[in-house]
Each structure stands twice: as C-alpha cells, then as structure tokens.
C-alpha cells in the first residue's frame, strides 16, 4: 500500500490534554481521511473517491496547498463535504495537492472527463482563492450546463461561479474589544502575510475593536507578518520561537491569524513551564483542547456552510451565486474556553457594536 495523494498530518494529544469526546471526534475525522487515501499511488494525481455511489451528482474538492490536518479552516470544509455526501448521496472526490502544478492537472482532468462522465451534474470546488490564477491561464476552464464551480473564498475573476465565504472582521472586532476590556495591554498580532484579504480583514477587525474601547494600539510595532506573499506564513515553525520571546517579554495576549502556524505556538504554550504565559485564541475551530492558555476560539463554520450549499445543489435548487456571511449569521462566532467562562459576558457586551462595525466596514469596501 502506497501513501495516497490525499495526505495529511495527524496531531497527537499533548500529555497534559484531557481526552474528551470532542477531542476523539476531531481525531476520528483525521483518521478517516487517511483511510480514504491509504491505498493510493503516491506518484498519481488521481484523487481518492469516497464510497458514496448514489445519485447523479458528483463533486471534486481541491484543497489549498496549506493542506488539511491543523484542525482549522480546511478541516472544517473536509468535514462538511464528507458529512453531506453521506447524508445527501452524491459522489465525492477529495484532493489535497502538494503544489499548484498537481492542482492544475486534476482541474484539467475534471473538465476533460466531463464528456464521458456518467454524472449529469458535476461540481468543482476550490478550497481557497489561491487557484484563481490558474483559471486566468486556462480560459477553457469555465462552467456550463453540466459543470459548475464553487470557490470557498473570494474569486477575483469574471467567471460566473459560486462563491461562499465568511467574513472575520466582525467576530475579530468583537474579540479585540473583549481583549481590551479584560485589560490586556501588552498585545501582539500575528498575520500570515500582508497580501491575504482574509488575514488583513481579521487583523483590521481586531485592531478596530481593541481601539474602540479607548485602549492604545500601534500597528507598526504590534503587528508581525510571518510571510510576504499571499500564500506564505500559514505553516511556519517561526511561531514557536516567537512564542518564546513573547513569554520572555511578558506579552499578555497574542492574536494569531496564521493558519496552521498557530499549532506551533500552542505547542510552545504546552511545553513551556513558565509561571506566567501569554493568552491567545483558537482560529477557525474550537481549539481550546490544544492549550490551557487559549481563552476563546473564533469558529468559522465552513462545515455548516458547505452542508447548506450542497443540500441546495443536490436538489437542483436555485441559490445565490455569491454570499459573504457575517457575525449576524450562524456561520461564525466565538466559543469561550471552559476555564475562561468569566469572559463570556464581555463578548455579549460588544456583539451588537461589532455587528454594526462590520456592516460599515463591508459597505465601505
């Protein structure tokens, strides 16, 4: 048995982590993805087909180069597709590409195979906007009566595609206001890179919320980016070493918008035996089980968003081409960690203010 092209990293429970039902479920999802790829050919660009063979609808999901396995944004997407394929009965393929070249080959295969495909309705799903450039280079890749395209991120091109995205400005604004309200003054913000719109939206929201309380914030000295280009900074070990300096400098709170890089920061917090360490938050999913210093998590429910979209698509129902969900929706919110229940009322205190701020921010964009 070779290692399949759908590969991922498995995380193990830290020694001090309590093995809860929630933790077991998360690890089960990771294990399931490995089972789907265990017999693949490591030299092949053929995605692995999940065992859902009912119906005449077929979906191919191409994840971003950052991959799956950090219990974040794309893990939620994967979970949503697996769950909805099981309940709705469409054929599902998942592909986790090692690079853009492999992603392009699989996308090309999707369109070439449509002529002889047994499926009346086919959907190509792109897990991140980083593949928009590939479509600009291949104008022949476009939707038609049989093939449709869904971007789970902003797509800047002119194709008539579906787009589903979740704004992090409002929920990050609420988080920033609460961190300031809890009197955390020595604060750092980590961003993956300055070119990602999603990263900068979250960072801008956090800073705006923090400053709305009257607390000072100097972006030039308090914001650090791990990478320079749009796809950089999401999987860097440097966050582990930055955490060491933050503990040494008595930083009180770190807001991380760095994708999989945050797992290295959480690892440092688990391993460091200092009496006083900074607090932080989980991103995209409830990650409180990864460190006792995670006060809350910003939860981006891509699994629910995917499930809702596919429910309509499989039933051939008309739905909007483009949606951007906000703090007012059920797709994004904050989960306060069990050991920080005293923070919960503070989030409700700033919720309405954050919703209004997000509305204004998006209107001006």
Short mmCIF file of C-alpha atoms in Angstrom, two decimals:
data_model
loop_
_atom_site.label_atom_id
_atom_site.label_comp_id
_atom_site.label_asym_id
_atom_site.label_seq_id
_atom_site.Cartn_x
_atom_site.Cartn_y
_atom_site.Cartn_z
CA UNK A 1 0.00 0.00 0.00
CA UNK A 2 1.40 3.35 -1.00
CA UNK A 3 0.70 6.66 0.60
CA UNK A 4 -2.20 8.25 -1.24
CA UNK A 5 -2.10 11.67 -2.83
CA UNK A 6 -4.67 12.75 -0.26
CA UNK A 7 -2.20 13.14 2.57
CA UNK A 8 -2.38 14.96 5.87
CA UNK A 9 -0.60 15.42 9.15
CA UNK A 10 -2.03 13.74 12.25
CA UNK A 11 -1.82 15.59 15.54
CA UNK A 12 -1.47 13.67 18.77
CA UNK A 13 -2.90 14.71 22.10
CA UNK A 14 -0.43 16.55 24.32
CA UNK A 15 0.33 14.70 27.55
CA UNK A 16 -1.50 17.21 29.66
CA UNK A 17 -4.58 17.35 27.41
CA UNK A 18 -7.75 15.83 28.77
CA UNK A 19 -9.05 13.22 26.33
CA UNK A 20 -12.61 14.40 25.82
CA UNK A 21 -15.34 13.25 23.46
CA UNK A 22 -14.72 16.40 21.43
CA UNK A 23 -11.05 15.56 21.07
CA UNK A 24 -11.83 12.00 20.00
CA UNK A 25 -14.26 13.19 17.34
CA UNK A 26 -11.67 15.56 15.90
CA UNK A 27 -9.07 12.81 15.74
CA UNK A 28 -11.59 10.43 14.19
CA UNK A 29 -12.10 12.87 11.31
CA UNK A 30 -8.34 12.97 10.75
CA UNK A 31 -8.10 9.18 10.83
CA UNK A 32 -10.99 8.85 8.39
CA UNK A 33 -9.21 11.00 5.81
CA UNK A 34 -6.17 8.75 6.00
CA UNK A 35 -8.30 5.68 5.42
CA UNK A 36 -9.63 7.26 2.27
CA UNK A 37 -6.13 7.57 0.84
CA UNK A 38 -4.32 4.54 2.29
CA UNK A 39 -4.25 2.54 -0.93
CA UNK A 40 -3.44 5.36 -3.35
CA UNK A 41 -0.46 5.52 -5.66
CA UNK A 42 1.95 8.15 -4.33
CA UNK A 43 3.05 9.03 -7.87
CA UNK A 44 -0.51 9.58 -9.10
CA UNK A 45 -2.53 12.76 -9.31
CA UNK A 46 -5.79 10.82 -9.11
CA UNK A 47 -7.86 11.93 -6.13
CA UNK A 48 -9.33 9.32 -3.87
CA UNK A 49 -13.06 8.62 -4.22
CA UNK A 50 -15.06 8.37 -1.04
CA UNK A 51 -17.51 5.48 -1.02
CA UNK A 52 -20.63 7.45 -1.88
CA UNK A 53 -22.08 5.98 -5.06
CA UNK A 54 -25.72 7.05 -5.07
CA UNK A 55 -27.32 9.72 -7.22
CA UNK A 56 -26.23 11.53 -10.38
CA UNK A 57 -24.34 14.39 -8.69
CA UNK A 58 -20.56 14.40 -8.41
CA UNK A 59 -18.23 16.82 -6.58
CA UNK A 60 -14.45 17.16 -6.73
CA UNK A 61 -12.93 19.19 -3.89
CA UNK A 62 -9.41 20.59 -4.38
CA UNK A 63 -7.95 21.88 -1.11
CA UNK A 64 -5.29 24.55 -0.79
CA UNK A 65 -1.57 23.90 -0.69
CA UNK A 66 -1.57 24.54 3.07
CA UNK A 67 -3.40 21.25 3.37
CA UNK A 68 -5.52 19.53 5.96
CA UNK A 69 -4.60 18.43 9.46
CA UNK A 70 -4.34 21.57 11.58
CA UNK A 71 -7.95 21.45 12.82
CA UNK A 72 -8.71 24.68 11.02
CA UNK A 73 -10.50 26.19 8.04
CA UNK A 74 -9.95 23.37 5.56
CA UNK A 75 -10.54 20.61 8.09
CA UNK A 76 -13.99 22.15 8.55
CA UNK A 77 -14.51 22.12 4.78
CA UNK A 78 -13.47 18.46 4.58
CA UNK A 79 -15.77 17.52 7.43
CA UNK A 80 -18.67 19.34 5.77
CA UNK A 81 -18.25 17.53 2.48
CA UNK A 82 -17.82 14.08 3.99
CA UNK A 83 -20.87 14.54 6.18
CA UNK A 84 -23.08 15.97 3.45
CA UNK A 85 -22.02 13.36 0.88
CA UNK A 86 -23.05 10.67 3.33
CA UNK A 87 -26.44 12.22 4.05
CA UNK A 88 -27.28 13.55 0.57
CA UNK A 89 -25.87 10.71 -1.53
CA UNK A 90 -23.62 12.43 -4.06
CA UNK A 91 -20.26 11.09 -5.28
CA UNK A 92 -17.35 12.84 -3.61
CA UNK A 93 -13.65 13.09 -4.51
CA UNK A 94 -11.10 14.87 -2.30
CA UNK A 95 -7.70 16.05 -3.49
CA UNK A 96 -5.01 17.58 -1.30
CA UNK A 97 -2.38 18.81 -3.82
CA UNK A 98 1.30 19.08 -2.97
CA UNK A 99 1.64 22.09 -5.30
CA UNK A 100 -0.17 24.22 -7.88
CA UNK A 101 1.04 22.05 -10.76
CA UNK A 102 -0.71 18.99 -9.30
CA UNK A 103 -3.82 21.04 -8.61
CA UNK A 104 -3.87 22.24 -12.21
CA UNK A 105 -3.57 18.69 -13.54
CA UNK A 106 -6.53 17.50 -11.52
CA UNK A 107 -8.66 20.51 -12.51
CA UNK A 108 -7.80 19.82 -16.15
CA UNK A 109 -8.86 16.19 -15.68
CA UNK A 110 -12.18 17.33 -14.21
CA UNK A 111 -13.10 19.21 -17.38
CA UNK A 112 -11.70 16.64 -19.83
CA UNK A 113 -13.66 13.79 -18.24
CA UNK A 114 -16.98 15.62 -18.41
CA UNK A 115 -17.67 14.43 -21.97
CA UNK A 116 -17.77 10.78 -20.91
CA UNK A 117 -18.92 11.29 -17.34
CA UNK A 118 -21.93 9.28 -16.10
CA UNK A 119 -22.96 12.20 -13.87
CA UNK A 120 -25.46 14.77 -15.09
CA UNK A 121 -24.36 17.37 -12.55
CA UNK A 122 -20.71 17.94 -11.70
CA UNK A 123 -19.21 20.43 -9.25
CA UNK A 124 -15.60 21.56 -8.95
CA UNK A 125 -14.85 23.01 -5.53
CA UNK A 126 -11.74 25.12 -4.85
CA UNK A 127 -10.86 25.29 -1.16
CA UNK A 128 -9.03 28.61 -1.46
CA UNK A 129 -8.74 31.62 -3.75
CA UNK A 130 -5.10 30.81 -4.49
CA UNK A 131 -6.21 28.86 -7.58
CA UNK A 132 -7.82 31.89 -9.23
CA UNK A 133 -4.60 32.47 -11.16
CA UNK A 134 -4.84 29.04 -12.75
CA UNK A 135 -8.23 29.90 -14.20
CA UNK A 136 -6.85 33.09 -15.71
CA UNK A 137 -4.24 30.98 -17.53
CA UNK A 138 -6.83 28.43 -18.69
CA UNK A 139 -9.84 30.26 -20.15
CA UNK A 140 -11.25 26.89 -21.26
CA UNK A 141 -11.97 26.08 -17.62
CA UNK A 142 -15.43 27.50 -17.23
CA UNK A 143 -18.86 26.42 -16.02
CA UNK A 144 -21.50 25.06 -18.36
CA UNK A 145 -24.79 23.13 -18.14
CA UNK A 146 -23.04 20.03 -16.75
CA UNK A 147 -20.12 21.52 -14.83
CA UNK A 148 -20.33 24.16 -12.11
CA UNK A 149 -17.61 25.78 -9.98
CA UNK A 150 -17.62 26.75 -6.31
CA UNK A 151 -14.90 28.86 -4.69
CA UNK A 152 -14.82 28.72 -0.91
CA UNK A 153 -13.07 32.05 -0.81
CA UNK A 154 -13.08 35.28 -2.80
CA UNK A 155 -12.68 34.78 -6.55
CA UNK A 156 -11.46 38.00 -8.24
CA UNK A 157 -12.10 36.84 -11.82
CA UNK A 158 -15.08 37.27 -14.13
CA UNK A 159 -16.32 33.66 -14.36
CA UNK A 160 -19.92 33.00 -13.40
CA UNK A 161 -19.02 30.83 -10.40
CA UNK A 162 -20.46 30.18 -6.96
CA UNK A 163 -18.61 31.86 -4.09
CA UNK A 164 -19.16 31.12 -0.42
CA UNK A 165 -17.08 32.96 2.16
CA UNK A 166 -17.23 34.06 5.78
CA UNK A 167 -16.11 37.49 6.97
CA UNK A 168 -13.84 37.53 10.01
CA UNK A 169 -13.95 41.29 10.53
CA UNK A 170 -16.96 41.37 12.86
CA UNK A 171 -16.00 38.47 15.07
CA UNK A 172 -12.40 39.72 15.24
CA UNK A 173 -13.66 43.20 16.15
CA UNK A 174 -15.63 41.66 19.00
CA UNK A 175 -12.54 39.71 20.09
CA UNK A 176 -10.35 42.81 20.07
CA UNK A 177 -12.84 44.78 22.15
CA UNK A 178 -13.06 41.96 24.71
CA UNK A 179 -9.26 41.58 24.98
CA UNK A 180 -9.02 45.32 25.70
CA UNK A 181 -11.97 45.13 28.10
CA UNK A 182 -10.12 42.40 30.01
CA UNK A 183 -7.29 44.91 30.50
CA UNK A 184 -4.75 43.14 28.28
CA UNK A 185 -2.39 45.92 27.24
CA UNK A 186 0.76 44.16 26.04
CA UNK A 187 -0.77 42.67 22.90
CA UNK A 188 0.73 41.28 19.69
CA UNK A 189 -1.00 40.38 16.42
CA UNK A 190 0.49 37.72 14.14
CA UNK A 191 -0.54 37.61 10.48
CA UNK A 192 0.41 35.05 7.85
CA UNK A 193 1.17 37.72 5.24
CA UNK A 194 0.09 41.28 4.33
CA UNK A 195 -1.42 40.31 0.95
CA UNK A 196 -4.15 37.95 2.10
CA UNK A 197 -7.50 39.76 2.19
CA UNK A 198 -8.93 37.33 4.74
CA UNK A 199 -5.92 37.76 7.06
CA UNK A 200 -6.00 41.53 6.85
CA UNK A 201 -9.76 41.67 7.36
CA UNK A 202 -9.40 39.77 10.64
CA UNK A 203 -6.42 41.86 11.77
CA UNK A 204 -8.17 45.13 10.91
CA UNK A 205 -11.26 43.99 12.78
CA UNK A 206 -9.27 43.04 15.89
CA UNK A 207 -7.39 46.35 15.95
CA UNK A 208 -10.56 48.40 15.34
CA UNK A 209 -12.36 46.57 18.14
CA UNK A 210 -9.43 46.92 20.52
CA UNK A 211 -9.12 50.66 19.86
CA UNK A 212 -12.89 51.19 20.15
CA UNK A 213 -12.55 50.80 23.92
CA UNK A 214 -10.04 53.64 24.10
CA UNK A 215 -7.07 51.30 24.54
CA UNK A 216 -3.96 52.30 22.54
CA UNK A 217 -2.63 50.15 19.70
CA UNK A 218 0.38 50.82 17.47
CA UNK A 219 0.18 48.65 14.36
CA UNK A 220 3.80 49.32 13.34
CA UNK A 221 5.15 47.72 16.50
CA UNK A 222 2.38 45.32 17.49
CA UNK A 223 1.64 43.56 14.18
CA UNK A 224 4.06 40.99 12.74
CA UNK A 225 3.71 39.04 9.47
CA UNK A 226 5.36 35.64 9.05
CA UNK A 227 5.49 35.76 5.24
CA UNK A 228 5.45 38.25 2.39
CA UNK A 229 3.46 36.67 -0.43
CA UNK A 230 -0.23 35.73 -0.41
CA UNK A 231 0.26 32.01 0.20
CA UNK A 232 3.07 32.35 2.77
CA UNK A 233 3.10 32.28 6.56
CA UNK A 234 0.50 29.60 7.17
CA UNK A 235 2.86 26.77 8.14
CA UNK A 236 5.99 28.24 9.72
CA UNK A 237 7.96 26.93 12.70
CA UNK A 238 8.98 30.51 13.49
CA UNK A 239 5.79 30.95 15.54
CA UNK A 240 7.26 28.53 18.11
CA UNK A 241 10.34 30.71 18.60
CA UNK A 242 8.32 33.93 18.58
CA UNK A 243 6.30 32.47 21.44
CA UNK A 244 9.49 32.12 23.47
CA UNK A 245 10.27 35.82 23.00
CA UNK A 246 6.69 36.79 23.85
CA UNK A 247 6.86 34.92 27.14
CA UNK A 248 10.23 36.50 27.89
CA UNK A 249 8.84 39.97 27.10
CA UNK A 250 5.74 39.40 29.28
CA UNK A 251 3.30 39.81 26.39
CA UNK A 252 -0.23 39.35 27.72
CA UNK A 253 -2.20 38.33 24.61
CA UNK A 254 -1.39 37.17 21.07
CA UNK A 255 -4.00 37.24 18.27
CA UNK A 256 -2.86 34.70 15.61
CA UNK A 257 -4.19 34.82 12.04
CA UNK A 258 -1.57 32.39 10.74
CA UNK A 259 -3.38 29.20 9.72
CA UNK A 260 -1.53 26.03 10.65
CA UNK A 261 1.32 28.05 12.16
CA UNK A 262 -0.77 28.57 15.29
CA UNK A 263 -0.35 24.90 16.22
CA UNK A 264 3.37 25.55 16.81
CA UNK A 265 2.50 28.45 19.09
CA UNK A 266 0.04 26.28 21.01
CA UNK A 267 2.74 23.59 21.27
CA UNK A 268 5.13 26.08 22.85
CA UNK A 269 2.49 27.08 25.40
CA UNK A 270 2.00 23.41 26.33
CA UNK A 271 5.72 22.74 26.67
CA UNK A 272 6.86 25.90 28.42
CA UNK A 273 6.95 25.65 32.24
CA UNK A 274 6.95 29.39 32.96
CA UNK A 275 4.70 30.55 35.75
CA UNK A 276 3.20 33.32 33.59
CA UNK A 277 2.49 32.89 29.86
CA UNK A 278 0.52 34.93 27.37
CA UNK A 279 -3.07 34.14 26.50
CA UNK A 280 -4.23 33.57 22.94
CA UNK A 281 -7.20 32.29 20.93
CA UNK A 282 -8.01 29.44 18.59
CA UNK A 283 -8.80 30.24 14.98
CA UNK A 284 -11.38 28.66 12.63
CA UNK A 285 -12.39 25.89 15.07
CA UNK A 286 -12.79 25.36 18.82
CA UNK A 287 -9.15 24.66 19.69
CA UNK A 288 -9.22 25.05 23.47
CA UNK A 289 -8.05 21.47 23.92
CA UNK A 290 -4.66 22.42 22.41
CA UNK A 291 -3.60 24.68 25.29
CA UNK A 292 -4.80 25.87 28.68
CA UNK A 293 -3.83 29.39 27.55
CA UNK A 294 -6.47 29.55 24.81
CA UNK A 295 -9.14 31.81 26.29
CA UNK A 296 -11.55 31.52 23.36
CA UNK A 297 -11.76 30.37 19.76
CA UNK A 298 -13.08 32.12 16.68
CA UNK A 299 -15.14 29.42 15.00
CA UNK A 300 -15.66 29.63 11.24
CA UNK A 301 -18.35 27.04 10.45
CA UNK A 302 -17.37 26.16 6.92
CA UNK A 303 -18.73 22.66 7.53
CA UNK A 304 -22.24 24.05 8.05
CA UNK A 305 -21.88 26.45 5.12
CA UNK A 306 -20.77 23.61 2.84
CA UNK A 307 -23.61 21.39 4.04
CA UNK A 308 -26.20 24.10 3.35
CA UNK A 309 -24.84 24.78 -0.14
CA UNK A 310 -24.67 21.11 -1.12
CA UNK A 311 -28.18 20.46 0.18
CA UNK A 312 -29.49 23.00 -2.32
CA UNK A 313 -27.15 21.96 -5.13
CA UNK A 314 -28.01 18.26 -4.98
CA UNK A 315 -31.70 19.15 -5.14
CA UNK A 316 -31.01 21.39 -8.18
CA UNK A 317 -32.49 24.37 -6.38
CA UNK A 318 -31.67 27.92 -7.39
CA UNK A 319 -29.40 29.77 -4.96
CA UNK A 320 -27.35 32.98 -4.92
CA UNK A 321 -24.07 32.90 -6.78
CA UNK A 322 -22.13 34.83 -4.16
CA UNK A 323 -22.59 35.16 -0.43
CA UNK A 324 -20.40 36.62 2.32
CA UNK A 325 -21.59 35.53 5.75
CA UNK A 326 -21.07 37.82 8.75
CA UNK A 327 -21.28 37.85 12.54
CA UNK A 328 -25.06 38.13 12.19
CA UNK A 329 -25.20 34.66 10.61
CA UNK A 330 -24.90 31.23 12.22
CA UNK A 331 -21.66 30.53 10.38
CA UNK A 332 -19.20 32.42 12.59
CA UNK A 333 -18.98 33.09 16.31
CA UNK A 334 -16.80 32.79 19.40
CA UNK A 335 -16.55 29.78 21.70
CA UNK A 336 -15.24 30.70 25.15
CA UNK A 337 -12.97 28.07 26.72
CA UNK A 338 -14.27 26.27 29.79
CA UNK A 339 -11.58 27.74 32.05
CA UNK A 340 -12.43 31.30 30.95
CA UNK A 341 -16.18 31.45 31.48
CA UNK A 342 -15.82 34.92 33.02
CA UNK A 343 -15.02 36.23 29.52
CA UNK A 344 -18.38 35.16 28.05
CA UNK A 345 -20.46 38.18 29.20
CA UNK A 346 -17.87 40.53 27.70
CA UNK A 347 -18.46 39.09 24.23
CA UNK A 348 -22.18 39.69 24.52
CA UNK A 349 -21.42 43.21 25.71
CA UNK A 350 -19.73 44.05 22.39
CA UNK A 351 -21.71 41.85 19.98
CA UNK A 352 -24.13 44.50 18.66
CA UNK A 353 -21.33 47.02 18.36
CA UNK A 354 -19.25 44.53 16.37
CA UNK A 355 -22.15 43.74 14.03
CA UNK A 356 -22.65 47.44 13.25
CA UNK A 357 -18.91 47.95 12.75
CA UNK A 358 -18.79 45.02 10.31
CA UNK A 359 -21.74 46.35 8.31
CA UNK A 360 -19.98 49.71 7.96
CA UNK A 361 -16.64 48.08 7.07
CA UNK A 362 -18.17 45.95 4.30
CA UNK A 363 -20.19 48.85 2.90
CA UNK A 364 -17.00 50.86 2.51
CA UNK A 365 -15.15 48.03 0.78
#
